[in-house]
Amino acid sequence: MFSYSSPAIATYLNIASPIAACVNGSKVAVINTEGIWEVEADGRKKLIPNSYQDARDCAAIDGKTYVLAVPTGLVKIKTDGTTQKIVNSPVSSRTRVKFLDGLVIHQSVNTLSIYDTGLNFKAKRSFEVTEVMDFEYKNKYLYVSGFQQQKRSGIPVQIAFLYRMGFNGTSIFGLPNLQGSNQGKLWGYSPASLVDNMADTRLNRLHISGNKLYVLGSVYGGNSIFRWNGKNLLTETLITTDKYTNAAQTRDETKVYTGVVDLTSFSVERGQLSITRLPSTGGLGDGNSNFPKTIYSNGSDIFVGSSAAYAIPNRDSQTFLGKLIPPYRGDASFLVFPTNLKSRKAWITPGNGEILLFNSKFAIIKTGKVNNLSTNSGTAQSLPTNTYFIKF
């Protein structure tokens, strides 16, 4: 089996203060205040001139066109630096953009807007939630995730939701909350129904592959709504394989939740927690934090990028590019498992950093004080927040 600790390339890009990354065919695009940096599969990079200076997210429409999400809306730009169109919307720093099934979809806090490839407006909808965090689209269904801040008996609780909406080309509309394939909601319970499921939850990221929707959430406790199937608080769906998937001996530290939703029945098939643990404590080892960042699936495996506190399994005996992992200062985390979640194929870290992108071919790591990943010398370098490119 291929080892993710021995990638084909791990190279320092010298792109200061990266903000986000997206895939454009065989290339990866990294955005920062300088513009869009296109990175070739061999690690070579070039700066697209005259690109917008405050981009927060990017999506590739084709090999020569990007759409950038900026606090004031959207910017469509060619790879020669020519700005083609600007769309203004309410100002927001929490903004995302994706190109899905021929549509440009833009999120701004709790509002989704849909455009065609020319950035001509098609539909818009605001949701009565605290925040929409991600979205996917397939076969005229729009999948929307995030969380709602609620209270039960005066106690605050964050409740994750997943909505399935219809899109008919001109409007985004809700579907009935019925049992079966037409159900329009998973999780998103009223606070009065939670009983002992009061751990805070969010659904941070979504990804569709084939007929499955892969969801990535955050859990701030052990007793959460993610234990169940999303339709009721009775049917267990969590798979536990070892102490790093078992919420016992944990508290309200952040945990990663990965779930598989079948799109035909719109039901949760299975889920799993990914928990880091302190090795110096008794029993299982006290739980520590693991922060979800990215999710991707190629249909057979699930790839989760996270920022892991000390420590993932066997952290201090792991190697990357043939060298031992440097001393802990906050780890970039690559987690790979099959779609049935019954085993773990890999959980590795190259060392210090935060994942901006991780899939079956590429990873982009944002680092602070960094080790040289190309040699993994363990010698800290005083550099501004910077970027590593990894090709698997």
Short mmCIF file of C-alpha atoms in Angstrom, two decimals:
data_model
loop_
_atom_site.label_atom_id
_atom_site.label_comp_id
_atom_site.label_asym_id
_atom_site.label_seq_id
_atom_site.Cartn_x
_atom_site.Cartn_y
_atom_site.Cartn_z
CA MET A 1 0.00 0.00 0.00
CA PHE A 2 1.24 3.49 -0.84
CA SER A 3 2.65 5.35 2.15
CA TYR A 4 1.50 8.94 2.59
CA SER A 5 4.64 9.54 4.65
CA SER A 6 6.68 9.19 1.43
CA PRO A 7 5.08 11.53 -1.12
CA ALA A 8 6.54 12.10 -4.57
CA ILE A 9 7.16 15.79 -3.85
CA ALA A 10 7.26 17.93 -0.71
CA THR A 11 8.49 21.37 -1.63
CA TYR A 12 8.61 24.80 0.00
CA LEU A 13 6.69 27.25 -2.22
CA ASN A 14 7.64 30.54 -0.55
CA ILE A 15 4.09 31.88 -0.85
CA ALA A 16 3.67 34.10 2.18
CA SER A 17 0.48 34.05 4.27
CA PRO A 18 -1.65 31.73 2.11
CA ILE A 19 -5.41 32.10 2.58
CA ALA A 20 -6.99 29.24 0.59
CA ALA A 21 -6.33 26.77 -2.22
CA CYS A 22 -8.31 25.12 -5.00
CA VAL A 23 -7.62 22.55 -7.73
CA ASN A 24 -7.54 23.46 -11.42
CA GLY A 25 -7.09 20.22 -13.37
CA SER A 26 -3.50 19.08 -12.89
CA LYS A 27 -2.63 22.32 -11.06
CA VAL A 28 -3.28 23.76 -7.64
CA ALA A 29 -4.06 27.44 -7.09
CA VAL A 30 -3.03 29.13 -3.84
CA ILE A 31 -4.34 32.62 -3.06
CA ASN A 32 -2.76 35.28 -0.86
CA THR A 33 -2.67 39.08 -0.86
CA GLU A 34 -0.29 39.02 -3.85
CA GLY A 35 -2.82 37.24 -6.07
CA ILE A 36 -3.30 33.72 -7.42
CA TRP A 37 -0.29 31.41 -7.46
CA GLU A 38 -0.69 28.52 -9.89
CA VAL A 39 1.38 25.51 -8.85
CA GLU A 40 2.26 22.83 -11.40
CA ALA A 41 2.37 19.13 -10.50
CA ASP A 42 6.18 19.33 -10.34
CA GLY A 43 6.07 22.20 -7.81
CA ARG A 44 6.82 25.06 -10.21
CA LYS A 45 4.71 28.15 -9.56
CA LYS A 46 3.71 31.38 -11.25
CA LEU A 47 1.80 34.44 -10.09
CA ILE A 48 -1.27 35.48 -12.07
CA PRO A 49 -0.81 39.25 -12.52
CA ASN A 50 -3.33 41.91 -11.50
CA SER A 51 -5.49 39.47 -9.55
CA TYR A 52 -7.82 40.73 -6.87
CA GLN A 53 -5.95 41.56 -3.65
CA ASP A 54 -8.42 40.39 -0.97
CA ALA A 55 -9.59 36.96 -2.11
CA ARG A 56 -10.82 34.55 0.58
CA ASP A 57 -11.63 31.52 -1.60
CA CYS A 58 -11.26 30.37 -5.20
CA ALA A 59 -12.88 28.04 -7.73
CA ALA A 60 -11.66 27.09 -11.20
CA ILE A 61 -14.30 27.26 -13.94
CA ASP A 62 -11.94 25.93 -16.58
CA GLY A 63 -8.20 25.79 -17.17
CA LYS A 64 -8.04 29.51 -17.88
CA THR A 65 -10.66 31.05 -15.58
CA TYR A 66 -11.08 31.47 -11.83
CA VAL A 67 -13.84 32.90 -9.68
CA LEU A 68 -12.65 34.49 -6.45
CA ALA A 69 -14.77 35.07 -3.36
CA VAL A 70 -13.93 38.44 -1.85
CA PRO A 71 -15.56 40.32 1.06
CA THR A 72 -17.53 42.44 -1.41
CA GLY A 73 -18.76 39.61 -3.66
CA LEU A 74 -17.21 37.71 -6.58
CA VAL A 75 -14.48 38.42 -9.13
CA LYS A 76 -14.05 36.44 -12.36
CA ILE A 77 -10.47 36.51 -13.61
CA LYS A 78 -8.54 34.93 -16.49
CA THR A 79 -5.14 33.35 -15.97
CA ASP A 80 -3.55 36.22 -17.94
CA GLY A 81 -4.70 38.56 -15.15
CA THR A 82 -7.65 40.05 -17.05
CA THR A 83 -10.64 40.76 -14.80
CA GLN A 84 -13.78 39.71 -16.67
CA LYS A 85 -16.56 40.53 -14.24
CA ILE A 86 -17.20 41.75 -10.68
CA VAL A 87 -20.39 40.96 -8.76
CA ASN A 88 -21.09 42.99 -5.63
CA SER A 89 -22.95 41.52 -2.64
CA PRO A 90 -23.25 42.36 1.08
CA VAL A 91 -19.86 42.68 2.74
CA SER A 92 -18.69 39.56 4.62
CA SER A 93 -15.36 38.05 5.57
CA ARG A 94 -16.86 34.54 5.90
CA THR A 95 -17.29 33.74 2.24
CA ARG A 96 -16.81 30.68 0.00
CA VAL A 97 -17.25 29.86 -3.68
CA LYS A 98 -17.51 26.59 -5.64
CA PHE A 99 -18.04 25.62 -9.27
CA LEU A 100 -20.50 22.69 -9.25
CA ASP A 101 -22.33 21.10 -12.19
CA GLY A 102 -21.89 24.19 -14.34
CA LEU A 103 -22.99 26.61 -11.61
CA VAL A 104 -21.02 29.16 -9.57
CA ILE A 105 -22.34 29.02 -6.01
CA HIS A 106 -21.35 31.68 -3.47
CA GLN A 107 -21.81 31.61 0.31
CA SER A 108 -21.78 34.72 2.47
CA VAL A 109 -22.45 33.98 6.18
CA ASN A 110 -25.99 32.48 5.97
CA THR A 111 -26.84 33.32 2.34
CA LEU A 112 -26.28 31.30 -0.85
CA SER A 113 -26.32 32.86 -4.32
CA ILE A 114 -26.21 30.97 -7.62
CA TYR A 115 -24.76 32.27 -10.92
CA ASP A 116 -24.01 30.84 -14.33
CA THR A 117 -20.44 30.75 -15.66
CA GLY A 118 -20.78 34.35 -16.87
CA LEU A 119 -21.68 35.38 -13.28
CA ASN A 120 -25.23 36.16 -14.36
CA PHE A 121 -27.52 35.91 -11.32
CA LYS A 122 -29.92 32.94 -11.13
CA ALA A 123 -31.13 32.52 -7.53
CA LYS A 124 -30.52 33.53 -3.92
CA ARG A 125 -31.67 32.29 -0.52
CA SER A 126 -30.91 33.29 3.06
CA PHE A 127 -31.24 30.68 5.81
CA GLU A 128 -32.42 31.38 9.35
CA VAL A 129 -29.31 29.87 10.92
CA THR A 130 -26.22 31.18 12.67
CA GLU A 131 -23.94 30.26 9.80
CA VAL A 132 -23.89 28.29 6.58
CA MET A 133 -20.45 26.69 6.46
CA ASP A 134 -20.47 24.71 3.20
CA PHE A 135 -22.58 23.50 0.29
CA GLU A 136 -22.62 20.97 -2.56
CA TYR A 137 -24.86 20.54 -5.61
CA LYS A 138 -25.91 17.55 -7.70
CA ASN A 139 -28.93 16.52 -9.80
CA LYS A 140 -30.93 19.69 -8.99
CA TYR A 141 -30.40 19.24 -5.25
CA LEU A 142 -28.47 21.77 -3.19
CA TYR A 143 -26.95 20.44 0.05
CA VAL A 144 -26.32 23.06 2.73
CA SER A 145 -24.56 22.59 6.09
CA GLY A 146 -23.61 24.64 9.12
CA PHE A 147 -24.93 25.22 12.63
CA GLN A 148 -27.56 27.10 14.61
CA GLN A 149 -26.88 28.62 18.02
CA GLN A 150 -29.76 27.61 20.32
CA LYS A 151 -30.62 27.30 24.02
CA ARG A 152 -32.20 24.50 26.04
CA SER A 153 -33.29 25.38 29.58
CA GLY A 154 -31.05 28.44 29.37
CA ILE A 155 -27.97 26.41 28.36
CA PRO A 156 -26.41 27.43 25.01
CA VAL A 157 -25.94 24.66 22.44
CA GLN A 158 -24.80 24.65 18.82
CA ILE A 159 -26.81 22.28 16.62
CA ALA A 160 -25.43 21.09 13.28
CA PHE A 161 -27.75 20.82 10.30
CA LEU A 162 -27.75 19.44 6.77
CA TYR A 163 -30.49 20.67 4.42
CA ARG A 164 -31.40 19.28 1.03
CA MET A 165 -32.96 22.02 -1.10
CA GLY A 166 -34.35 21.99 -4.61
CA PHE A 167 -33.07 24.25 -7.38
CA ASN A 168 -35.18 24.67 -10.53
CA GLY A 169 -33.00 27.18 -12.36
CA THR A 170 -34.62 30.29 -10.91
CA SER A 171 -35.24 29.63 -7.20
CA ILE A 172 -33.91 27.63 -4.25
CA PHE A 173 -36.80 25.96 -2.43
CA GLY A 174 -37.23 23.80 0.63
CA LEU A 175 -38.30 20.16 0.51
CA PRO A 176 -40.76 18.57 2.96
CA ASN A 177 -39.29 17.10 6.13
CA LEU A 178 -40.74 13.65 5.54
CA GLN A 179 -39.39 10.17 6.12
CA GLY A 180 -37.76 8.62 3.08
CA SER A 181 -36.11 9.96 -0.02
CA ASN A 182 -37.89 13.33 0.00
CA GLN A 183 -36.72 14.32 3.46
CA GLY A 184 -35.22 17.80 3.38
CA LYS A 185 -33.25 17.80 6.63
CA LEU A 186 -30.76 15.75 8.62
CA TRP A 187 -29.85 16.67 12.21
CA GLY A 188 -30.97 20.27 12.87
CA TYR A 189 -33.11 19.20 15.84
CA SER A 190 -35.07 21.54 18.07
CA PRO A 191 -33.17 22.06 21.35
CA ALA A 192 -36.07 20.65 23.40
CA SER A 193 -35.55 17.20 21.81
CA LEU A 194 -31.83 16.86 22.57
CA VAL A 195 -32.11 15.21 26.03
CA ASP A 196 -28.48 14.10 26.71
CA ASN A 197 -27.18 15.04 23.23
CA MET A 198 -26.04 18.48 24.32
CA ALA A 199 -22.48 18.52 22.96
CA ASP A 200 -21.99 21.41 20.51
CA THR A 201 -21.84 20.34 16.87
CA ARG A 202 -21.15 21.95 13.51
CA LEU A 203 -21.02 20.63 9.95
CA ASN A 204 -17.98 22.37 8.49
CA ARG A 205 -17.38 20.79 5.08
CA LEU A 206 -19.15 18.71 2.42
CA HIS A 207 -18.01 16.70 -0.58
CA ILE A 208 -19.98 14.61 -3.09
CA SER A 209 -18.50 11.59 -4.85
CA GLY A 210 -20.81 9.31 -6.81
CA ASN A 211 -24.02 8.77 -4.87
CA LYS A 212 -22.53 9.62 -1.48
CA LEU A 213 -22.22 12.88 0.40
CA TYR A 214 -19.21 12.95 2.73
CA VAL A 215 -19.62 15.33 5.66
CA LEU A 216 -16.97 16.74 7.97
CA GLY A 217 -18.06 18.12 11.30
CA SER A 218 -16.76 19.35 14.62
CA VAL A 219 -17.92 18.05 18.00
CA TYR A 220 -17.27 19.73 21.34
CA GLY A 221 -17.97 16.83 23.67
CA GLY A 222 -18.83 13.14 23.63
CA ASN A 223 -22.63 13.03 23.76
CA SER A 224 -23.64 14.60 20.48
CA ILE A 225 -26.30 14.29 17.78
CA PHE A 226 -23.62 12.79 15.52
CA ARG A 227 -23.96 9.53 17.45
CA TRP A 228 -27.22 8.92 15.61
CA ASN A 229 -28.58 8.67 12.06
CA GLY A 230 -29.67 12.30 11.62
CA LYS A 231 -33.37 11.40 11.53
CA ASN A 232 -33.83 10.31 15.14
CA LEU A 233 -31.85 10.12 18.38
CA LEU A 234 -32.20 6.35 18.64
CA THR A 235 -30.40 4.69 15.71
CA GLU A 236 -26.64 4.41 16.31
CA THR A 237 -24.35 5.09 13.32
CA LEU A 238 -20.93 5.75 14.85
CA ILE A 239 -18.22 3.19 14.14
CA THR A 240 -15.60 2.76 16.88
CA THR A 241 -12.39 0.93 16.02
CA ASP A 242 -9.87 2.02 18.68
CA LYS A 243 -9.26 4.64 21.36
CA TYR A 244 -8.76 7.32 18.70
CA THR A 245 -12.38 6.84 17.56
CA ASN A 246 -13.88 6.33 21.04
CA ALA A 247 -15.14 9.42 22.90
CA ALA A 248 -14.60 7.81 26.32
CA GLN A 249 -12.25 9.78 28.62
CA THR A 250 -12.79 12.99 26.64
CA ARG A 251 -14.45 16.29 27.50
CA ASP A 252 -15.37 19.34 25.42
CA GLU A 253 -12.17 19.45 23.36
CA THR A 254 -12.83 19.62 19.61
CA LYS A 255 -13.23 16.31 17.80
CA VAL A 256 -13.49 15.61 14.07
CA TYR A 257 -16.65 13.89 12.83
CA THR A 258 -16.71 12.20 9.41
CA GLY A 259 -20.02 10.90 8.09
CA VAL A 260 -21.30 9.15 4.96
CA VAL A 261 -24.75 10.15 3.69
CA ASP A 262 -26.51 8.09 1.01
CA LEU A 263 -28.06 10.51 -1.48
CA THR A 264 -30.79 8.13 -2.67
CA SER A 265 -32.38 7.69 0.76
CA PHE A 266 -30.87 10.89 2.19
CA SER A 267 -29.84 9.04 5.33
CA VAL A 268 -26.66 8.71 7.37
CA GLU A 269 -25.07 5.34 6.69
CA ARG A 270 -22.19 5.57 9.13
CA GLY A 271 -19.89 7.98 10.92
CA GLN A 272 -16.69 8.09 12.91
CA LEU A 273 -14.94 10.40 15.37
CA SER A 274 -11.23 11.18 15.08
CA ILE A 275 -9.72 12.09 18.44
CA THR A 276 -6.17 12.97 19.45
CA ARG A 277 -4.99 11.87 22.90
CA LEU A 278 -2.40 12.94 25.44
CA PRO A 279 0.01 10.02 25.81
CA SER A 280 1.12 10.82 29.36
CA THR A 281 -2.21 10.14 31.08
CA GLY A 282 -3.68 6.87 32.32
CA GLY A 283 -6.35 4.71 30.78
CA LEU A 284 -7.04 5.61 27.15
CA GLY A 285 -5.15 8.88 27.53
CA ASP A 286 -7.08 12.12 27.96
CA GLY A 287 -8.67 13.46 24.80
CA ASN A 288 -7.13 16.42 23.02
CA SER A 289 -8.30 18.65 20.17
CA ASN A 290 -8.53 17.89 16.45
CA PHE A 291 -9.87 20.66 14.22
CA PRO A 292 -11.56 19.75 10.88
CA LYS A 293 -10.31 21.54 7.76
CA THR A 294 -10.94 19.64 4.50
CA ILE A 295 -12.68 16.52 3.18
CA TYR A 296 -12.46 14.72 -0.16
CA SER A 297 -13.35 11.28 -1.51
CA ASN A 298 -12.47 9.48 -4.72
CA GLY A 299 -15.27 6.95 -4.13
CA SER A 300 -13.13 4.33 -2.42
CA ASP A 301 -11.23 6.34 0.20
CA ILE A 302 -11.98 9.41 2.31
CA PHE A 303 -9.27 12.06 2.81
CA VAL A 304 -9.60 14.34 5.84
CA GLY A 305 -7.25 17.22 6.56
CA SER A 306 -7.20 18.63 10.07
CA SER A 307 -5.11 20.59 12.55
CA ALA A 308 -4.23 18.14 15.30
CA ALA A 309 -3.19 18.91 18.85
CA TYR A 310 -0.77 16.54 20.52
CA ALA A 311 -1.04 13.71 19.55
CA ILE A 312 -2.22 11.55 16.67
CA PRO A 313 -1.44 7.78 16.97
CA ASN A 314 2.28 6.97 17.16
CA ARG A 315 3.10 10.60 16.46
CA ASP A 316 6.63 10.66 17.85
CA SER A 317 7.73 7.47 16.10
CA GLN A 318 6.39 8.48 12.69
CA THR A 319 8.59 9.47 9.79
CA PHE A 320 8.00 11.81 6.87
CA LEU A 321 10.29 11.64 3.87
CA GLY A 322 12.42 9.21 5.84
CA LYS A 323 12.97 11.54 8.82
CA LEU A 324 11.41 11.52 12.28
CA ILE A 325 8.67 14.10 12.84
CA PRO A 326 10.05 17.31 14.40
CA PRO A 327 9.01 18.34 17.93
CA TYR A 328 5.33 19.23 18.24
CA ARG A 329 4.22 22.82 17.63
CA GLY A 330 0.73 22.14 16.21
CA ASP A 331 0.40 19.46 13.52
CA ALA A 332 -0.92 19.35 10.01
CA SER A 333 -2.85 16.08 9.89
CA PHE A 334 -3.55 13.72 6.97
CA LEU A 335 -6.20 11.11 7.75
CA VAL A 336 -7.20 8.45 5.19
CA PHE A 337 -9.77 5.69 5.59
CA PRO A 338 -12.01 3.56 3.34
CA THR A 339 -15.54 4.77 2.75
CA ASN A 340 -16.96 2.07 5.04
CA LEU A 341 -14.99 3.68 7.93
CA LYS A 342 -14.20 0.23 9.34
CA SER A 343 -10.45 0.74 9.33
CA ARG A 344 -7.84 3.49 9.08
CA LYS A 345 -5.42 3.44 6.16
CA ALA A 346 -3.19 6.28 7.33
CA TRP A 347 -3.00 9.03 9.92
CA ILE A 348 0.23 10.93 9.52
CA THR A 349 1.68 14.38 10.03
CA PRO A 350 4.62 16.07 8.31
CA GLY A 351 4.89 18.37 11.34
CA ASN A 352 3.90 21.96 12.04
CA GLY A 353 1.12 23.47 9.96
CA GLU A 354 -2.51 23.77 8.95
CA ILE A 355 -4.13 21.98 6.00
CA LEU A 356 -5.56 24.19 3.25
CA LEU A 357 -6.17 21.34 0.80
CA PHE A 358 -5.83 17.54 0.92
CA ASN A 359 -7.01 15.00 -1.63
CA SER A 360 -5.70 11.84 -3.30
CA LYS A 361 -3.12 13.79 -5.34
CA PHE A 362 -2.16 17.02 -3.58
CA ALA A 363 -1.86 18.74 -0.24
CA ILE A 364 -1.24 22.39 0.60
CA ILE A 365 0.06 23.17 4.08
CA LYS A 366 0.05 26.60 5.69
CA THR A 367 2.91 26.90 8.17
CA GLY A 368 4.18 29.40 10.71
CA LYS A 369 7.68 28.79 12.05
CA VAL A 370 8.45 25.84 9.84
CA ASN A 371 10.72 22.89 9.51
CA ASN A 372 12.09 22.27 6.04
CA LEU A 373 9.74 19.50 4.92
CA SER A 374 11.91 18.68 1.92
CA THR A 375 14.61 17.45 4.29
CA ASN A 376 12.65 17.46 7.56
CA SER A 377 15.77 18.61 9.32
CA GLY A 378 13.85 19.61 12.46
CA THR A 379 15.52 23.02 12.45
CA ALA A 380 12.97 25.80 12.94
CA GLN A 381 13.20 28.63 10.44
CA SER A 382 11.98 32.14 11.25
CA LEU A 383 9.73 32.72 8.24
CA PRO A 384 6.39 34.47 7.80
CA THR A 385 3.36 32.23 7.55
CA ASN A 386 4.18 30.25 4.46
CA THR A 387 3.30 27.34 2.20
CA TYR A 388 4.34 23.79 1.39
CA PHE A 389 3.12 21.81 -1.63
CA ILE A 390 2.93 18.02 -1.42
CA LYS A 391 2.21 15.66 -4.31
CA PHE A 392 1.20 12.08 -3.51
#
